[in-house]
Coordinates of C-alpha atoms in Angstrom, one line a residue:
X837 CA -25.7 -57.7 -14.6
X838 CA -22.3 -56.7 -13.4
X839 CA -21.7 -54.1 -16.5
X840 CA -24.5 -52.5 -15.1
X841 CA -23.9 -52.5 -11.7
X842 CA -20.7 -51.2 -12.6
X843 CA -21.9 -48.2 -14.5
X844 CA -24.3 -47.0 -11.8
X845 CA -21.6 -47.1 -9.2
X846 CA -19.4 -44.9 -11.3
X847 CA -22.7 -43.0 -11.9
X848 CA -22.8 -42.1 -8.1
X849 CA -19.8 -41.3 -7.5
X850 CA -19.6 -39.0 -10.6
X851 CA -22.3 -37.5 -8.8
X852 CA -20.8 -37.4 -5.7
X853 CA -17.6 -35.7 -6.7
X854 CA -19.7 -32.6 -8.2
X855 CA -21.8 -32.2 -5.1
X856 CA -18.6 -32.5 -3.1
X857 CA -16.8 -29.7 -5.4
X858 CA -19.6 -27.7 -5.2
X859 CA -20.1 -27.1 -1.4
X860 CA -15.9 -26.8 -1.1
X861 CA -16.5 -24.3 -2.9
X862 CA -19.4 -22.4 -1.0
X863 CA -17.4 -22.8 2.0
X864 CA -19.6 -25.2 4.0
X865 CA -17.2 -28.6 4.3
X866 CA -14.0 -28.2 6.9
X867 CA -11.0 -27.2 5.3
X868 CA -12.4 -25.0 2.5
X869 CA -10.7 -21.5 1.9
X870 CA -13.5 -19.8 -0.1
X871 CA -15.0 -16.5 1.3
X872 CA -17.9 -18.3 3.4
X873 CA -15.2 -19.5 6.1
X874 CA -12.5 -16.7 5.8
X875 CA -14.7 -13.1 6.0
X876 CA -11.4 -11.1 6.6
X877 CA -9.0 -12.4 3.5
X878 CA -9.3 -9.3 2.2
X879 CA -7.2 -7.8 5.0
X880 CA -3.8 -9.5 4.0
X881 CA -2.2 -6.1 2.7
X882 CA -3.3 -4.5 5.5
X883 CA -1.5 -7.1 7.9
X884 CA 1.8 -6.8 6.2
X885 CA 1.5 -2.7 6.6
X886 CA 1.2 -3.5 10.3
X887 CA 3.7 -5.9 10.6
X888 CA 6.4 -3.4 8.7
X889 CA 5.0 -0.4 10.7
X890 CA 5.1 -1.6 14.0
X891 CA 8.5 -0.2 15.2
X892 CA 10.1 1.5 17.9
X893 CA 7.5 3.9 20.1
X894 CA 4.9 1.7 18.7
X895 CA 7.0 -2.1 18.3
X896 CA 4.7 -3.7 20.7
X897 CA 1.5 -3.5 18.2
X898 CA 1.2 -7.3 16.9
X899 CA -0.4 -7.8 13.4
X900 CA -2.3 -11.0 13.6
X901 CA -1.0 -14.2 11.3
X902 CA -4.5 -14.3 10.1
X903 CA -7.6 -11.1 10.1
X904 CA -10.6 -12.2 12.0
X905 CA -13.7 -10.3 12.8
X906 CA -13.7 -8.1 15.9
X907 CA -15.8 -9.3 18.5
X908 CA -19.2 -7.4 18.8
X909 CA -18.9 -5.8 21.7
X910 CA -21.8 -2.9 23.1
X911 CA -21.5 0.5 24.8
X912 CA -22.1 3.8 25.5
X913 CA -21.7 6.3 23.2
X914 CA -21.0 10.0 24.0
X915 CA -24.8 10.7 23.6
X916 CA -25.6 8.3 26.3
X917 CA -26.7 5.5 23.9
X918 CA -25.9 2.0 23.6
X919 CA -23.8 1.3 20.6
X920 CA -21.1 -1.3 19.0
X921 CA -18.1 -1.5 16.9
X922 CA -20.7 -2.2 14.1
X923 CA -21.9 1.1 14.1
X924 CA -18.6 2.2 13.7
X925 CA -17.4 0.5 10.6
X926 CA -16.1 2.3 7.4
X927 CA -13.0 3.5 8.9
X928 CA -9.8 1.8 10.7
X929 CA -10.1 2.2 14.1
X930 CA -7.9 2.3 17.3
X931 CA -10.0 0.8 20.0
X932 CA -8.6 1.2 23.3
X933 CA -9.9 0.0 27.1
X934 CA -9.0 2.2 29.7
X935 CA -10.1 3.1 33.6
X936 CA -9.3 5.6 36.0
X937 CA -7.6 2.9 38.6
X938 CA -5.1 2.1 35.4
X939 CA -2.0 4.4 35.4
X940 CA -0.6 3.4 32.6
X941 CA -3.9 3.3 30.8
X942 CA -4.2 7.7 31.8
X943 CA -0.2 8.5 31.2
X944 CA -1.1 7.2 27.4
X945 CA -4.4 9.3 27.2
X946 CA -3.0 12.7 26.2
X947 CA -1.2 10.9 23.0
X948 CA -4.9 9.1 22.0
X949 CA -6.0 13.2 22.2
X950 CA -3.2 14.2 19.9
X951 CA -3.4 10.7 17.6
X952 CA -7.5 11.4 17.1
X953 CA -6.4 15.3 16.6
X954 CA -3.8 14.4 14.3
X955 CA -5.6 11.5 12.2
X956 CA -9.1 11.5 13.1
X957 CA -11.6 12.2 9.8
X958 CA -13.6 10.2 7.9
X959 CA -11.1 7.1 7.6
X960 CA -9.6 7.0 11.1
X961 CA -10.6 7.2 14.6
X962 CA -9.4 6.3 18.0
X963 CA -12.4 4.9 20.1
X964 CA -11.3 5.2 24.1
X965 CA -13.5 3.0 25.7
X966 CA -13.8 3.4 29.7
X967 CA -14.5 0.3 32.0
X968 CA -14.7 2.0 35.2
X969 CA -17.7 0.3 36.9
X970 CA -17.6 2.6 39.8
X971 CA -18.3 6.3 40.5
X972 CA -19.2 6.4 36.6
X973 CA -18.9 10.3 37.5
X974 CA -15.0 10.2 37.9
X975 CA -14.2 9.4 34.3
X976 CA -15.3 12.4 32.4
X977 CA -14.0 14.5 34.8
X978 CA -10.3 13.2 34.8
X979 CA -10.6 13.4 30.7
X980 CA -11.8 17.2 31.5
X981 CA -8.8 17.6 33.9
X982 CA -6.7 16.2 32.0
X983 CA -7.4 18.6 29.1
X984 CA -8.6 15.4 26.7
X985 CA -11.0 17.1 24.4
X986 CA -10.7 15.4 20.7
X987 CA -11.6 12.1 21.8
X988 CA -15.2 11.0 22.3
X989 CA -16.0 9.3 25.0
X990 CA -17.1 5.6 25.2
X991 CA -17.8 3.7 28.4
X992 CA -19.2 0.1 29.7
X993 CA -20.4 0.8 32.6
X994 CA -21.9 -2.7 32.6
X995 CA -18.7 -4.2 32.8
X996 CA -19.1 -6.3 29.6
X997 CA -16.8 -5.3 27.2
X998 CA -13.2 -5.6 29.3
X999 CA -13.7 -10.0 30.0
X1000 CA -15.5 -9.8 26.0
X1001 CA -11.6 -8.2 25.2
X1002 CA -9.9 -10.2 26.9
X1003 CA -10.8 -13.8 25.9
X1004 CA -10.6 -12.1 22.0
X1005 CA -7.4 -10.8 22.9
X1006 CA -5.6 -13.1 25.1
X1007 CA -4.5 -9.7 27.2
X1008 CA -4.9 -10.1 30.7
X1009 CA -4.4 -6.4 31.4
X1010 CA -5.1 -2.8 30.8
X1011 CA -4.6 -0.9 28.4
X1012 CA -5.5 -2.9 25.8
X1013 CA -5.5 -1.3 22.1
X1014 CA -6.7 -3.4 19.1
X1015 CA -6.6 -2.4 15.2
X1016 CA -9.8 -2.8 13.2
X1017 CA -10.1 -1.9 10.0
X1018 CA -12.8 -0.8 8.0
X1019 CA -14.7 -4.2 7.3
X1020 CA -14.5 -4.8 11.0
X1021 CA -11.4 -7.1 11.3
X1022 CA -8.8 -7.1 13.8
X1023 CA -5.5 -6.6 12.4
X1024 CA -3.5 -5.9 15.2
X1025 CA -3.3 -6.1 18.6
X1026 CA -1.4 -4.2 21.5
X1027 CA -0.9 -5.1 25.0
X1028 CA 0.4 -2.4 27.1
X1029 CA 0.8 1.4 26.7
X1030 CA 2.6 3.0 23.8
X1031 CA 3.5 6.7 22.1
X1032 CA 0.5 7.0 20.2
X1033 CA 1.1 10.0 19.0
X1034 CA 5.0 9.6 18.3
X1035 CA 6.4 10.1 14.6
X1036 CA 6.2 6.0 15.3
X1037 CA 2.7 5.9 16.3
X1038 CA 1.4 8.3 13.7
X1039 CA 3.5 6.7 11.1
X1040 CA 1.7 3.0 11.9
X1041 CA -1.6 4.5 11.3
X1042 CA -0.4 6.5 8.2
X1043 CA 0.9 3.2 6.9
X1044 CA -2.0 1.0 7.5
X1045 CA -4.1 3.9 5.6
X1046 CA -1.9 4.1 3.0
X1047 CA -0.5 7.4 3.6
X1048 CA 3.3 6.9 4.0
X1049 CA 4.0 9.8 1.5
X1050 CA 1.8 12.2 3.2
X1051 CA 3.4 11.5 5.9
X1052 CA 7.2 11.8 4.2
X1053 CA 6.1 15.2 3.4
X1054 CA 5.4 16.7 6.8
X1055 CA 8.7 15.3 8.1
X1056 CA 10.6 17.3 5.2

């Protein structure tokens, strides 16, 4: 009976198409752009706040094409426990690898201080993270000689976090600074040192927060 035969064919693939539609749009067949496959599209405004922000003292910060979720990296905390970036969500954050042996990685310290003293609250914070592996004692005691006091300080003495960084990255070298904000995406990334706490530098991170007239208003 071909009109039959007919009918249950169209049938199938009636069925077909709705199943299809269906998981597009739950984000579980290749190509799809609902929520499922794309957990930072909520960062786009962010990303073009970077992008327009990332001048001068500070030019060198790249804001990705596309948000994606910052690796989940684990360290010490300044109590002595193991932590993550995970713990640390609800505000943007700076995240920065550094090391005694890195020279550019200590001339930029003193600015972190003064960014974290400037910014730092309940929306912002710069996380230093050390990855000296070696005479774990050294460390604190530059950031004391140095006279860092604002900044916590984070370290990996397990060596884990720098090659985890790296690969996430594509930065072969130290320092390393990323931009997370407060969903845990990566908006930005720098390679290299910079004038954190330059009208440039503090100016990025008031833009990315949204405070660019705040920040108006102290320059006046």
């Amino acid at each position: 009976m071909p009109g039959r035969t007919t009918l249950m064919a169209g049938a199938g693939l009636a069925a077909l198409a709705v199943l299809g539609t269906a998981l597009y749009g739950s984000g579980l067949l290749p190509g799809n752009t609902g929520g499922a496959l794309q957990p930072c599209a909520g960062a786009t405004p962010a990303l073009a706040r970077v992008d327009a922000a990332a001048k001068g003292e500070v030019a060198g910060m790249q804001a990705l094409k596309q948000a994606r979720p910052a690796p989940e990296i684990r360290f010490k905390g300044p109590d002595g426990a193991e932590t993550g970036l995970s713990g640390l969500k609800g505000r943007l954050l700076l995240v920065n690898l550094w090391a005694t042996w890195c020279a550019p990685c200590k001339a930029e310290m003193p600015a972190l201080d003064r960014l974290q003293t400037e910014l730092g609250g309940p929306d912002f914070a710069v996380v230093a993270i050390n990855v000296d592996t070696r005479n774990l004692d050294k460390p604190p005691e530059w950031l004391k000689q140095a006279g860092i006091h604002a900044l916590p300080f984070y370290a990996d003495p397990g060596g884990r976090v720098l090659p985890a960084i790296q690969r996430d990255t594509q930065s072969p070298g130290l320092p390393t600074t990323m931009l997370i904000d407060a969903q845990g995406c990566t908006i930005g990334v720098m390679k290299g040192p910079a004038a954190w706490s330059s009208p440039d530098g503090l100016g990025l991170i008031r833009a990315v927060l949204g405070r660019e007239s705040q920040g108006s208003q102290s320059r006046s």
